[in-house]
Structures are given as C-alpha cells and as structure tokens.
PDB file of C-alpha atoms in Angstrom:
ATOM      1  CA  MET X   1      12.341 162.211-188.700  1.00  0.00           C
ATOM      2  CA  LEU X   2      15.578 160.529-189.420  1.00  0.00           C
ATOM      3  CA  SER X   3      15.577 156.752-190.399  1.00  0.00           C
ATOM      4  CA  LEU X   4      18.476 154.599-190.164  1.00  0.00           C
ATOM      5  CA  SER X   5      19.232 155.015-193.950  1.00  0.00           C
ATOM      6  CA  ASP X   6      19.317 158.990-193.369  1.00  0.00           C
ATOM      7  CA  ARG X   7      21.794 158.377-190.550  1.00  0.00           C
ATOM      8  CA  ALA X   8      24.086 155.931-192.166  1.00  0.00           C
ATOM      9  CA  VAL X   9      27.134 157.565-193.295  1.00  0.00           C
ATOM     10  CA  LEU X  10      28.378 155.909-196.364  1.00  0.00           C
ATOM     11  CA  ALA X  11      31.238 158.377-197.311  1.00  0.00           C
ATOM     12  CA  SER X  12      33.401 160.569-195.388  1.00  0.00           C
ATOM     13  CA  PRO X  13      31.548 163.685-194.340  1.00  0.00           C
ATOM     14  CA  LEU X  14      34.753 165.745-195.159  1.00  0.00           C
ATOM     15  CA  PRO X  15      37.095 165.183-197.831  1.00  0.00           C
ATOM     16  CA  LEU X  16      39.979 163.032-197.143  1.00  0.00           C
ATOM     17  CA  ILE X  17      43.268 164.328-198.744  1.00  0.00           C
ATOM     18  CA  VAL X  18      45.516 161.414-199.619  1.00  0.00           C
ATOM     19  CA  ALA X  19      49.305 161.944-199.390  1.00  0.00           C
ATOM     20  CA  SER X  20      49.922 160.896-203.170  1.00  0.00           C
ATOM     21  CA  GLU X  21      46.942 163.344-204.393  1.00  0.00           C
ATOM     22  CA  ALA X  22      48.297 166.174-202.230  1.00  0.00           C
ATOM     23  CA  ARG X  23      51.742 165.854-203.926  1.00  0.00           C
ATOM     24  CA  LEU X  24      50.225 165.767-207.395  1.00  0.00           C
ATOM     25  CA  LEU X  25      48.117 168.860-206.656  1.00  0.00           C
ATOM     26  CA  GLY X  26      50.753 170.700-204.721  1.00  0.00           C
ATOM     27  CA  ILE X  27      49.032 171.010-201.416  1.00  0.00           C
ATOM     28  CA  ARG X  28      51.282 171.108-198.471  1.00  0.00           C
ATOM     29  CA  VAL X  29      49.578 169.202-195.571  1.00  0.00           C
ATOM     30  CA  THR X  30      52.131 169.744-192.993  1.00  0.00           C
ATOM     31  CA  GLY X  31      50.915 173.195-191.702  1.00  0.00           C
ATOM     32  CA  ALA X  32      48.342 173.860-188.666  1.00  0.00           C
ATOM     33  CA  ARG X  33      45.494 174.074-191.375  1.00  0.00           C
ATOM     34  CA  TRP X  34      45.647 170.084-191.844  1.00  0.00           C
ATOM     35  CA  MET X  35      45.217 167.163-189.329  1.00  0.00           C
ATOM     36  CA  ARG X  36      46.536 163.616-189.940  1.00  0.00           C
ATOM     37  CA  LEU X  37      44.068 161.061-189.135  1.00  0.00           C
ATOM     38  CA  ARG X  38      46.069 158.082-190.464  1.00  0.00           C
ATOM     39  CA  ARG X  39      49.500 157.747-192.047  1.00  0.00           C
ATOM     40  CA  GLY X  40      49.006 159.517-195.414  1.00  0.00           C
ATOM     41  CA  ILE X  41      45.319 160.739-195.104  1.00  0.00           C
ATOM     42  CA  HIS X  42      44.851 164.249-193.828  1.00  0.00           C
ATOM     43  CA  VAL X  43      41.537 166.345-193.245  1.00  0.00           C
ATOM     44  CA  GLU X  44      41.088 170.207-193.017  1.00  0.00           C
ATOM     45  CA  ARG X  45      41.533 170.751-189.062  1.00  0.00           C
ATOM     46  CA  ALA X  46      38.638 173.552-189.048  1.00  0.00           C
ATOM     47  CA  GLY X  47      36.233 171.695-190.638  1.00  0.00           C
ATOM     48  CA  TYR X  48      36.962 168.326-188.653  1.00  0.00           C
ATOM     49  CA  LEU X  49      36.800 170.173-185.345  1.00  0.00           C
ATOM     50  CA  ALA X  50      33.456 171.805-186.328  1.00  0.00           C
ATOM     51  CA  LEU X  51      31.841 168.405-186.734  1.00  0.00           C
ATOM     52  CA  PRO X  52      29.557 166.906-184.123  1.00  0.00           C
ATOM     53  CA  PRO X  53      31.315 164.117-182.261  1.00  0.00           C
ATOM     54  CA  TRP X  54      29.559 161.159-183.971  1.00  0.00           C
ATOM     55  CA  ARG X  55      30.651 162.815-187.527  1.00  0.00           C
ATOM     56  CA  ARG X  56      34.112 163.243-186.562  1.00  0.00           C
ATOM     57  CA  TYR X  57      34.033 159.642-185.813  1.00  0.00           C
ATOM     58  CA  ALA X  58      32.472 158.742-189.156  1.00  0.00           C
ATOM     59  CA  VAL X  59      35.511 160.611-190.848  1.00  0.00           C
ATOM     60  CA  ARG X  60      37.881 158.672-188.941  1.00  0.00           C
ATOM     61  CA  VAL X  61      36.208 155.405-190.014  1.00  0.00           C
ATOM     62  CA  HIS X  62      36.278 156.241-193.585  1.00  0.00           C
ATOM     63  CA  ALA X  63      39.950 157.434-193.408  1.00  0.00           C
ATOM     64  CA  PHE X  64      40.874 153.780-191.911  1.00  0.00           C
ATOM     65  CA  VAL X  65      38.955 152.356-194.628  1.00  0.00           C
ATOM     66  CA  GLN X  66      40.679 154.065-197.275  1.00  0.00           C
ATOM     67  CA  ARG X  67      43.900 152.736-195.887  1.00  0.00           C
ATOM     68  CA  HIS X  68      42.455 149.179-195.291  1.00  0.00           C
ATOM     69  CA  PRO X  69      39.912 148.654-197.932  1.00  0.00           C
ATOM     70  CA  ASP X  70      39.523 144.957-197.238  1.00  0.00           C
ATOM     71  CA  ALA X  71      39.142 145.458-193.566  1.00  0.00           C
ATOM     72  CA  ILE X  72      35.755 144.093-191.689  1.00  0.00           C
ATOM     73  CA  LEU X  73      34.415 146.779-189.607  1.00  0.00           C
ATOM     74  CA  CYS X  74      32.424 145.770-186.460  1.00  0.00           C
ATOM     75  CA  LEU X  75      30.778 147.415-183.460  1.00  0.00           C
ATOM     76  CA  GLU X  76      30.563 151.240-183.428  1.00  0.00           C
ATOM     77  CA  SER X  77      32.470 151.385-186.670  1.00  0.00           C
ATOM     78  CA  ALA X  78      29.927 149.120-188.406  1.00  0.00           C
ATOM     79  CA  ALA X  79      27.286 151.095-186.680  1.00  0.00           C
ATOM     80  CA  VAL X  80      28.501 154.366-188.673  1.00  0.00           C
ATOM     81  CA  LEU X  81      27.377 152.605-192.102  1.00  0.00           C
ATOM     82  CA  HIS X  82      24.354 150.813-190.651  1.00  0.00           C
ATOM     83  CA  GLY X  83      22.887 154.005-189.499  1.00  0.00           C
ATOM     84  CA  LEU X  84      22.618 152.993-185.804  1.00  0.00           C
ATOM     85  CA  PRO X  85      22.669 155.629-183.405  1.00  0.00           C
ATOM     86  CA  LEU X  86      26.002 156.891-181.752  1.00  0.00           C
ATOM     87  CA  PHE X  87      25.829 159.782-179.459  1.00  0.00           C
ATOM     88  CA  GLY X  88      29.539 160.630-178.795  1.00  0.00           C
ATOM     89  CA  GLU X  89      32.973 159.969-180.440  1.00  0.00           C
ATOM     90  CA  PRO X  90      34.129 156.362-179.866  1.00  0.00           C
ATOM     91  CA  ARG X  91      37.502 156.258-178.793  1.00  0.00           C
ATOM     92  CA  ASP X  92      38.559 153.241-181.438  1.00  0.00           C
ATOM     93  CA  ILE X  93      38.010 151.958-184.947  1.00  0.00           C
ATOM     94  CA  HIS X  94      36.728 148.401-184.349  1.00  0.00           C
ATOM     95  CA  VAL X  95      37.669 145.755-187.019  1.00  0.00           C
ATOM     96  CA  HIS X  96      36.711 142.048-187.045  1.00  0.00           C
ATOM     97  CA  ASP X  97      39.266 139.440-188.089  1.00  0.00           C
ATOM     98  CA  PRO X  98      38.078 135.946-188.112  1.00  0.00           C
ATOM     99  CA  GLU X  99      41.449 134.440-188.736  1.00  0.00           C
ATOM    100  CA  ARG X 100      43.052 135.741-185.583  1.00  0.00           C
ATOM    101  CA  ALA X 101      43.413 133.620-182.560  1.00  0.00           C
ATOM    102  CA  THR X 102      43.545 136.729-180.186  1.00  0.00           C
ATOM    103  CA  SER X 103      42.075 139.987-180.049  1.00  0.00           C
ATOM    104  CA  ARG X 104      44.711 142.854-180.399  1.00  0.00           C
ATOM    105  CA  ARG X 105      44.981 146.752-180.410  1.00  0.00           C
ATOM    106  CA  PHE X 106      47.165 148.769-182.733  1.00  0.00           C
ATOM    107  CA  GLY X 107      46.719 152.282-181.457  1.00  0.00           C
ATOM    108  CA  ASP X 108      43.266 153.383-181.852  1.00  0.00           C
ATOM    109  CA  VAL X 109      42.355 150.245-183.790  1.00  0.00           C
ATOM    110  CA  CYS X 110      40.986 147.151-182.135  1.00  0.00           C
ATOM    111  CA  VAL X 111      41.088 143.929-184.001  1.00  0.00           C
ATOM    112  CA  HIS X 112      38.579 141.659-182.685  1.00  0.00           C
ATOM    113  CA  THR X 113      38.084 137.916-183.036  1.00  0.00           C
ATOM    114  CA  SER X 114      35.328 135.695-181.433  1.00  0.00           C
ATOM    115  CA  VAL X 115      34.482 131.970-181.078  1.00  0.00           C
ATOM    116  CA  ASP X 116      30.991 133.121-182.677  1.00  0.00           C
ATOM    117  CA  ALA X 117      30.800 133.523-186.288  1.00  0.00           C
ATOM    118  CA  ARG X 118      29.959 136.876-187.790  1.00  0.00           C
ATOM    119  CA  THR X 119      28.011 137.418-190.958  1.00  0.00           C
ATOM    120  CA  VAL X 120      29.861 139.852-193.177  1.00  0.00           C
ATOM    121  CA  VAL X 121      27.711 142.255-195.501  1.00  0.00           C
ATOM    122  CA  ARG X 122      29.054 144.687-198.209  1.00  0.00           C
ATOM    123  CA  VAL X 123      27.763 148.215-197.813  1.00  0.00           C
ATOM    124  CA  GLY X 124      28.965 150.086-200.812  1.00  0.00           C
ATOM    125  CA  HIS X 125      32.463 149.091-201.052  1.00  0.00           C
ATOM    126  CA  THR X 126      32.811 148.599-197.432  1.00  0.00           C
ATOM    127  CA  LEU X 127      32.903 145.124-195.496  1.00  0.00           C
ATOM    128  CA  LEU X 128      31.191 145.080-192.023  1.00  0.00           C
ATOM    129  CA  SER X 129      29.310 142.955-189.750  1.00  0.00           C
ATOM    130  CA  SER X 130      25.658 142.512-190.464  1.00  0.00           C
ATOM    131  CA  ALA X 131      23.106 144.780-188.450  1.00  0.00           C
ATOM    132  CA  LEU X 132      21.941 141.686-186.551  1.00  0.00           C
ATOM    133  CA  ASP X 133      25.405 140.817-185.497  1.00  0.00           C
ATOM    134  CA  THR X 134      26.371 144.555-184.807  1.00  0.00           C
ATOM    135  CA  VAL X 135      23.268 145.212-182.619  1.00  0.00           C
ATOM    136  CA  THR X 136      23.846 142.204-180.452  1.00  0.00           C
ATOM    137  CA  ASP X 137      27.448 142.707-180.193  1.00  0.00           C
ATOM    138  CA  LEU X 138      27.180 146.572-179.419  1.00  0.00           C
ATOM    139  CA  ALA X 139      24.146 146.314-176.954  1.00  0.00           C
ATOM    140  CA  ARG X 140      26.287 143.946-174.768  1.00  0.00           C
ATOM    141  CA  LEU X 141      29.074 146.567-174.348  1.00  0.00           C
ATOM    142  CA  LEU X 142      27.387 150.009-174.355  1.00  0.00           C
ATOM    143  CA  PRO X 143      25.790 151.717-171.295  1.00  0.00           C
ATOM    144  CA  PRO X 144      22.042 150.681-170.749  1.00  0.00           C
ATOM    145  CA  ALA X 145      20.293 153.877-172.236  1.00  0.00           C
ATOM    146  CA  HIS X 146      22.828 153.593-175.200  1.00  0.00           C
ATOM    147  CA  ALA X 147      21.945 150.101-175.708  1.00  0.00           C
ATOM    148  CA  LEU X 148      18.187 150.585-175.277  1.00  0.00           C
ATOM    149  CA  ALA X 149      18.376 153.332-178.258  1.00  0.00           C
ATOM    150  CA  LEU X 150      20.563 151.049-180.424  1.00  0.00           C
ATOM    151  CA  VAL X 151      17.900 148.004-180.215  1.00  0.00           C
ATOM    152  CA  ASP X 152      14.836 150.227-180.473  1.00  0.00           C
ATOM    153  CA  SER X 153      16.148 151.943-183.732  1.00  0.00           C
ATOM    154  CA  ALA X 154      16.889 148.344-185.220  1.00  0.00           C
ATOM    155  CA  ILE X 155      13.276 147.035-184.570  1.00  0.00           C
ATOM    156  CA  SER X 156      11.454 150.423-185.198  1.00  0.00           C
ATOM    157  CA  PRO X 157       9.617 150.610-188.453  1.00  0.00           C
ATOM    158  CA  VAL X 158       9.428 154.147-188.165  1.00  0.00           C
ATOM    159  CA  GLN X 159      13.357 154.477-187.761  1.00  0.00           C
ATOM    160  CA  GLY X 160      13.707 152.194-190.691  1.00  0.00           C
ATOM    161  CA  GLY X 161      14.559 149.175-188.559  1.00  0.00           C
ATOM    162  CA  THR X 162      14.466 145.837-190.179  1.00  0.00           C
ATOM    163  CA  LEU X 163      15.100 143.459-187.300  1.00  0.00           C
ATOM    164  CA  SER X 164      12.513 141.402-185.351  1.00  0.00           C
ATOM    165  CA  MET X 165      12.631 140.843-181.655  1.00  0.00           C
ATOM    166  CA  GLU X 166      12.393 137.125-182.239  1.00  0.00           C
ATOM    167  CA  ARG X 167      15.957 137.427-184.327  1.00  0.00           C
ATOM    168  CA  LEU X 168      17.579 139.272-181.855  1.00  0.00           C
ATOM    169  CA  TRP X 169      16.536 137.065-178.934  1.00  0.00           C
ATOM    170  CA  ASP X 170      17.505 133.739-181.004  1.00  0.00           C
ATOM    171  CA  HIS X 171      20.764 135.272-182.112  1.00  0.00           C
ATOM    172  CA  SER X 172      21.669 136.390-178.399  1.00  0.00           C
ATOM    173  CA  LEU X 173      20.700 132.752-177.015  1.00  0.00           C
ATOM    174  CA  ALA X 174      22.916 131.239-179.843  1.00  0.00           C
ATOM    175  CA  ARG X 175      26.109 132.938-179.059  1.00  0.00           C
ATOM    176  CA  VAL X 176      28.734 131.038-177.005  1.00  0.00           C
ATOM    177  CA  ASP X 177      30.371 133.962-175.813  1.00  0.00           C
ATOM    178  CA  ASP X 178      28.312 135.200-172.713  1.00  0.00           C
ATOM    179  CA  ARG X 179      30.237 138.520-172.076  1.00  0.00           C
ATOM    180  CA  GLY X 180      27.629 141.353-171.451  1.00  0.00           C
ATOM    181  CA  ARG X 181      24.793 138.873-171.872  1.00  0.00           C
ATOM    182  CA  ARG X 182      22.858 140.270-168.956  1.00  0.00           C
ATOM    183  CA  ARG X 183      23.085 143.808-170.220  1.00  0.00           C
ATOM    184  CA  LEU X 184      21.793 142.598-173.761  1.00  0.00           C
ATOM    185  CA  ARG X 185      19.143 140.872-172.266  1.00  0.00           C
ATOM    186  CA  TRP X 186      17.837 143.903-170.287  1.00  0.00           C
ATOM    187  CA  ALA X 187      18.171 146.060-173.515  1.00  0.00           C
ATOM    188  CA  LEU X 188      15.827 143.678-175.407  1.00  0.00           C
ATOM    189  CA  GLY X 189      13.387 143.274-172.444  1.00  0.00           C
ATOM    190  CA  GLU X 190      12.980 146.863-172.390  1.00  0.00           C
ATOM    191  CA  SER X 191      13.055 147.556-176.023  1.00  0.00           C
ATOM    192  CA  ASP X 192       9.791 148.856-177.937  1.00  0.00           C
ATOM    193  CA  LYS X 193       9.460 149.232-181.708  1.00  0.00           C
ATOM    194  CA  ARG X 194       7.059 151.961-181.257  1.00  0.00           C
ATOM    195  CA  SER X 195       9.854 154.151-180.367  1.00  0.00           C
ATOM    196  CA  GLU X 196      10.349 156.595-183.106  1.00  0.00           C
ATOM    197  CA  SER X 197      13.678 158.112-182.405  1.00  0.00           C
ATOM    198  CA  PRO X 198      16.786 157.854-180.237  1.00  0.00           C
ATOM    199  CA  ALA X 199      15.753 160.723-178.061  1.00  0.00           C
ATOM    200  CA  GLU X 200      12.671 158.839-177.232  1.00  0.00           C
ATOM    201  CA  SER X 201      14.472 155.781-176.192  1.00  0.00           C
ATOM    202  CA  ILE X 202      16.991 157.625-173.929  1.00  0.00           C
ATOM    203  CA  SER X 203      14.180 159.765-172.472  1.00  0.00           C
ATOM    204  CA  ARG X 204      12.174 156.353-171.940  1.00  0.00           C
ATOM    205  CA  ALA X 205      14.984 155.042-169.921  1.00  0.00           C
ATOM    206  CA  VAL X 206      15.403 158.301-167.909  1.00  0.00           C
ATOM    207  CA  ILE X 207      11.692 158.380-167.166  1.00  0.00           C
ATOM    208  CA  SER X 208      11.760 154.893-165.734  1.00  0.00           C
ATOM    209  CA  TRP X 209      14.928 155.231-163.603  1.00  0.00           C
ATOM    210  CA  SER X 210      13.658 158.454-162.053  1.00  0.00           C
ATOM    211  CA  GLY X 211      10.570 156.721-160.656  1.00  0.00           C
ATOM    212  CA  PHE X 212       7.896 158.221-162.941  1.00  0.00           C
ATOM    213  CA  GLU X 213       4.858 156.161-163.963  1.00  0.00           C
ATOM    214  CA  ARG X 214       5.490 154.149-167.058  1.00  0.00           C
ATOM    215  CA  PRO X 215       4.198 156.153-170.194  1.00  0.00           C
ATOM    216  CA  GLU X 216       2.158 154.704-173.181  1.00  0.00           C
ATOM    217  CA  LEU X 217       3.835 155.371-176.430  1.00  0.00           C
ATOM    218  CA  GLN X 218       2.407 156.940-179.584  1.00  0.00           C
ATOM    219  CA  SER X 219      -1.123 157.301-178.237  1.00  0.00           C
ATOM    220  CA  GLU X 220      -3.596 159.122-180.711  1.00  0.00           C
ATOM    221  CA  PHE X 221      -6.166 161.678-179.971  1.00  0.00           C
ATOM    222  CA  ARG X 222      -9.041 162.950-182.517  1.00  0.00           C
ATOM    223  CA  TYR X 223     -10.059 166.393-181.563  1.00  0.00           C
ATOM    224  CA  ASP X 224     -11.700 169.115-183.442  1.00  0.00           C
ATOM    225  CA  GLY X 225     -11.284 167.038-186.690  1.00  0.00           C
ATOM    226  CA  ALA X 226      -7.370 166.374-186.352  1.00  0.00           C
ATOM    227  CA  LEU X 227      -5.764 163.288-185.437  1.00  0.00           C
ATOM    228  CA  ASP X 228      -2.553 164.094-182.981  1.00  0.00           C
ATOM    229  CA  ARG X 229      -0.269 161.296-182.167  1.00  0.00           C
ATOM    230  CA  VAL X 230       2.114 162.090-179.016  1.00  0.00           C
ATOM    231  CA  ASP X 231       5.511 160.572-177.929  1.00  0.00           C
ATOM    232  CA  PHE X 232       4.296 159.629-174.311  1.00  0.00           C
ATOM    233  CA  LEU X 233       1.152 159.703-172.660  1.00  0.00           C
ATOM    234  CA  PHE X 234       1.142 159.293-168.733  1.00  0.00           C
ATOM    235  CA  PRO X 235      -2.303 158.099-167.932  1.00  0.00           C
ATOM    236  CA  THR X 236      -2.842 159.052-164.354  1.00  0.00           C
ATOM    237  CA  ARG X 237      -2.854 162.728-165.342  1.00  0.00           C
ATOM    238  CA  ARG X 238      -3.275 162.173-168.900  1.00  0.00           C
ATOM    239  CA  ALA X 239      -0.459 164.272-169.212  1.00  0.00           C
ATOM    240  CA  ILE X 240       1.793 164.356-172.487  1.00  0.00           C
ATOM    241  CA  GLY X 241       5.319 164.275-173.039  1.00  0.00           C
ATOM    242  CA  GLU X 242       7.320 165.228-176.122  1.00  0.00           C
ATOM    243  CA  ALA X 243      11.138 164.478-176.735  1.00  0.00           C
ATOM    244  CA  ASP X 244      12.011 167.114-179.277  1.00  0.00           C
ATOM    245  CA  GLY X 245      14.592 166.225-181.957  1.00  0.00           C
ATOM    246  CA  TRP X 246      14.741 169.641-184.156  1.00  0.00           C
ATOM    247  CA  GLN X 247      15.161 167.503-187.152  1.00  0.00           C
ATOM    248  CA  LYS X 248      11.575 166.844-187.177  1.00  0.00           C
ATOM    249  CA  TYR X 249      10.919 170.327-188.071  1.00  0.00           C
ATOM    250  CA  GLY X 250      12.982 170.157-191.336  1.00  0.00           C
ATOM    251  CA  LEU X 251      14.984 173.076-190.083  1.00  0.00           C
ATOM    252  CA  THR X 252      17.228 173.020-193.228  1.00  0.00           C
ATOM    253  CA  ASP X 253      14.195 174.304-195.388  1.00  0.00           C
ATOM    254  CA  PRO X 254      13.202 177.669-193.756  1.00  0.00           C
ATOM    255  CA  ASP X 255       9.622 177.737-195.267  1.00  0.00           C
ATOM    256  CA  ALA X 256       9.048 174.136-194.319  1.00  0.00           C
ATOM    257  CA  ALA X 257      10.494 174.755-190.895  1.00  0.00           C
ATOM    258  CA  ALA X 258       8.030 177.684-190.172  1.00  0.00           C
ATOM    259  CA  ARG X 259       5.071 175.629-191.488  1.00  0.00           C
ATOM    260  CA  ALA X 260       5.934 172.822-189.090  1.00  0.00           C
ATOM    261  CA  LEU X 261       6.611 174.896-185.983  1.00  0.00           C
ATOM    262  CA  ARG X 262       3.361 176.708-186.735  1.00  0.00           C
ATOM    263  CA  ASP X 263       1.511 173.490-187.201  1.00  0.00           C
ATOM    264  CA  GLU X 264       3.257 171.913-183.774  1.00  0.00           C
ATOM    265  CA  LYS X 265       2.041 175.115-182.044  1.00  0.00           C
ATOM    266  CA  ARG X 266      -1.479 174.646-183.072  1.00  0.00           C
ATOM    267  CA  ARG X 267      -1.149 170.745-182.353  1.00  0.00           C
ATOM    268  CA  GLU X 268      -0.118 171.607-178.919  1.00  0.00           C
ATOM    269  CA  ASP X 269      -2.676 174.039-178.120  1.00  0.00           C
ATOM    270  CA  ARG X 270      -5.576 171.690-179.189  1.00  0.00           C
ATOM    271  CA  LEU X 271      -4.245 168.960-176.916  1.00  0.00           C
ATOM    272  CA  ARG X 272      -3.976 171.298-173.908  1.00  0.00           C
ATOM    273  CA  ARG X 273      -7.641 172.771-174.620  1.00  0.00           C
ATOM    274  CA  HIS X 274      -8.847 169.297-174.274  1.00  0.00           C
ATOM    275  CA  GLY X 275      -7.249 168.918-170.637  1.00  0.00           C
ATOM    276  CA  HIS X 276      -3.848 167.475-171.232  1.00  0.00           C
ATOM    277  CA  PRO X 277      -0.774 169.107-169.364  1.00  0.00           C
ATOM    278  CA  PHE X 278       1.843 169.320-171.453  1.00  0.00           C
ATOM    279  CA  ALA X 279       5.688 168.522-170.777  1.00  0.00           C
ATOM    280  CA  ARG X 280       8.487 169.170-173.612  1.00  0.00           C
ATOM    281  CA  TRP X 281      12.264 168.569-173.425  1.00  0.00           C
ATOM    282  CA  GLU X 282      15.241 167.975-175.556  1.00  0.00           C
ATOM    283  CA  LEU X 283      17.677 164.918-175.671  1.00  0.00           C
ATOM    284  CA  ARG X 284      20.371 167.102-173.602  1.00  0.00           C
ATOM    285  CA  ASP X 285      17.657 167.458-171.042  1.00  0.00           C
ATOM    286  CA  ALA X 286      17.430 163.768-170.866  1.00  0.00           C
ATOM    287  CA  TRP X 287      21.143 163.325-170.643  1.00  0.00           C
ATOM    288  CA  GLN X 288      21.114 165.686-167.784  1.00  0.00           C
ATOM    289  CA  VAL X 289      18.274 164.109-166.033  1.00  0.00           C
ATOM    290  CA  GLU X 290      16.774 167.005-163.870  1.00  0.00           C
ATOM    291  CA  PRO X 291      15.528 169.123-166.737  1.00  0.00           C
ATOM    292  CA  LEU X 292      13.409 166.390-168.154  1.00  0.00           C
ATOM    293  CA  CYS X 293      12.206 165.590-164.383  1.00  0.00           C
ATOM    294  CA  ARG X 294      11.246 169.069-163.814  1.00  0.00           C
ATOM    295  CA  ALA X 295       9.465 169.385-167.111  1.00  0.00           C
ATOM    296  CA  LEU X 296       7.482 165.983-165.920  1.00  0.00           C
ATOM    297  CA  ARG X 297       6.902 167.261-162.498  1.00  0.00           C
ATOM    298  CA  ALA X 298       5.355 170.499-163.847  1.00  0.00           C
ATOM    299  CA  ALA X 299       3.026 168.430-165.767  1.00  0.00           C
ATOM    300  CA  GLY X 300       1.960 166.675-162.794  1.00  0.00           C
ATOM    301  CA  VAL X 301       3.365 163.156-163.645  1.00  0.00           C
ATOM    302  CA  PRO X 302       3.528 161.193-160.619  1.00  0.00           C
ATOM    303  CA  LEU X 303       6.571 159.235-159.085  1.00  0.00           C
ATOM    304  CA  VAL X 304       5.469 155.718-158.356  1.00  0.00           C
ATOM    305  CA  ARG X 305       8.865 154.084-157.328  1.00  0.00           C
ATOM    306  CA  PRO X 306      12.309 155.082-155.865  1.00  0.00           C
ATOM    307  CA  ALA X 307      14.898 156.533-158.396  1.00  0.00           C
ATOM    308  CA  GLN X 308      17.416 154.045-159.467  1.00  0.00           C
ATOM    309  CA  SER X 309      20.396 156.251-158.952  1.00  0.00           C
ATOM    310  CA  GLN X 310      23.021 153.633-160.240  1.00  0.00           C
ATOM    311  CA  MET X 311      21.278 153.504-163.490  1.00  0.00           C
ATOM    312  CA  LEU X 312      20.877 157.287-163.806  1.00  0.00           C
ATOM    313  CA  ALA X 313      24.695 157.709-163.141  1.00  0.00           C
ATOM    314  CA  SER X 314      25.324 155.495-166.122  1.00  0.00           C
ATOM    315  CA  LEU X 315      24.301 158.209-168.238  1.00  0.00           C
ATOM    316  CA  ARG X 316      27.003 160.178-167.362  1.00  0.00           C
ATOM    317  CA  HIS X 317      30.007 158.319-168.921  1.00  0.00           C
ATOM    318  CA  ASN X 318      30.482 155.811-171.798  1.00  0.00           C
ATOM    319  CA  PRO X 319      33.917 154.452-171.142  1.00  0.00           C
ATOM    320  CA  ARG X 320      33.992 153.440-174.772  1.00  0.00           C
ATOM    321  CA  GLU X 321      33.884 157.276-176.017  1.00  0.00           C
ATOM    322  CA  LYS X 322      36.325 159.996-176.088  1.00  0.00           C
ATOM    323  CA  PRO X 323      35.849 162.594-173.132  1.00  0.00           C
ATOM    324  CA  ARG X 324      33.197 165.214-174.283  1.00  0.00           C
ATOM    325  CA  THR X 325      34.046 168.679-174.335  1.00  0.00           C
ATOM    326  CA  PRO X 326      31.777 171.499-173.168  1.00  0.00           C
TER     327      PRO X 326
END
C-alpha cells in the first residue's frame, strides 16, 4: 500500500540535462533523441514518453524548479511533492506569488495570487504551499471524485495523511475567497479517513453515483483462525467488494508477489466459503463505471436510488489535465 511519502516525488524521475552541462560533456541535445522541457533543460524523449502521465508531470515540475529555485509551488505542482494523488498529467505548472496584485499565465506556467495568505513550507530544497493549503485549494477546483480521493488521502492514517477533518473544515470556513466552496464542502462531507487508497476513494464515488447501497469500509471477519479486512462490505447481501491496486501485491519483488497473490487467493476462498459474494475491480474499471457496476450486479449488490448521471459524467474529463492518449 503506497503512502503519501511513497508517492511524493522529491526529485525528477528522469535525469534533467542542463544546457551548460551538456556543452561540458559534449552532448548534443538538438536531435530527435531529446525533448526540451524548459529553456536550457532537456530530457531523453523515449524515457519521458514511456512514463505514466503523473510521472511526466513530476519531471516537468522539477524542470521548472531547476530553472526557478525560489518559486513557491502550489496546487497540482505542490501535490507532486506532498504525494497527494494525481491521476493524469496536469496541463500547467502552478506557482504562488504573494507579491503579485493579479494572477498571470506565462505559457504553461500559472502564477497565482490570493486574498487569503498561504503557509509556505520547504520540502528538500523546494518551496511550496503547505499540505493544508494545497488540499483545500485543489479540492475546490478538481472534479468531485478527484477531490474526494485528495481529501481522503490527506486524512487517512493508512495512507500517511496527517490532516484532520476539523482542521480542513476550519481552514475552509476561514477563507475569504469562496470560489469552489460548494465542491470543497461536498468533498469534505463525503470523505472518510478509513479509505486506504485513491482507488477506494474513486470507487466509493462511483458506487454512490451509480445508485448502489452505501458500503461499510474496512470491515473485519474472523474465519478459520484468520482475521480478514475487506475494502467494502455491502450489508444487504453481505457482499464484499475489493478495489485492486497492484502495488498492494509488491510486484517489483517476484517472490513477495507470488506469496501475496497466493495469500490473497486463500483469503478470497475463505470469505466465499463463509457466504460472502465477491466483487473485484481495478481503478480503470471505476473510471469506466460499467465494469465496476457489472461486478457489483454479479455479486447481488442492490440498487437503492437512481443513478446521478451528471456526477458520473464528471469522471470522463478533468479540464485541468492534458487530454489522455489511448
């Protein structure tokens, strides 16, 4: 299970080639092998394009910091170093400048100001808005499911979150700027510190908006001398739902992965023997909605309210991200 500290990207995932170093080493960065990220900063194109979108964004953020070491990162750019979940590649680099009178855009760099002060922290050598400010700022702007995953991660002890709901509510109410306040309050009201991964948070939103009964989180069962905790329990049918994130199986270590998969198979068999229908899905199934719903219907989970089609539609597009490629 990845924590915020595991997800925090404190250095560029790829080597950044600075023009002065390239000249010293005799590296020509003008060919197709190289990609320019900022003036005087390049990366190897193939390695960059092979990264998942949120890692590409982390490379861009660190390239910006290399050029502007005194900048104060905020919003998605600060989230990279706090380890807060991002699901695609944000379009822009975001910087807070308390000295500016108005916000400005310079290419893909958005420089923000605000009537509300921000607490600035230093992570490594980089300045950025505090986790409290970053969460309350971003939850106002992101699509609802993204905002829910963000808040859950910040308050979940299992995910390494250190914020409390009381601090988040107090901070949101103290803000003079009321833009996005309704969305922020929705995310705070729906958040749950028992959520153990962003995949669980996104799944919870989809389950609710699709009209299924509300699940209980992290229920525990003791069968055959073993204690098993499950992501979701749907009480009417005693059905169990599991949002799989492959990092929980430690796939980077083949031996550990094999043991984890064997243990998981035994765990599922044990729960099924004791009368629990079982539904499994991955994060991509939740984004697509229907595969998750199909798994729940197969497990007999009842629909108890009409689907919220507009909320489900919000899963398909985040206007703050670059378009996703298939």
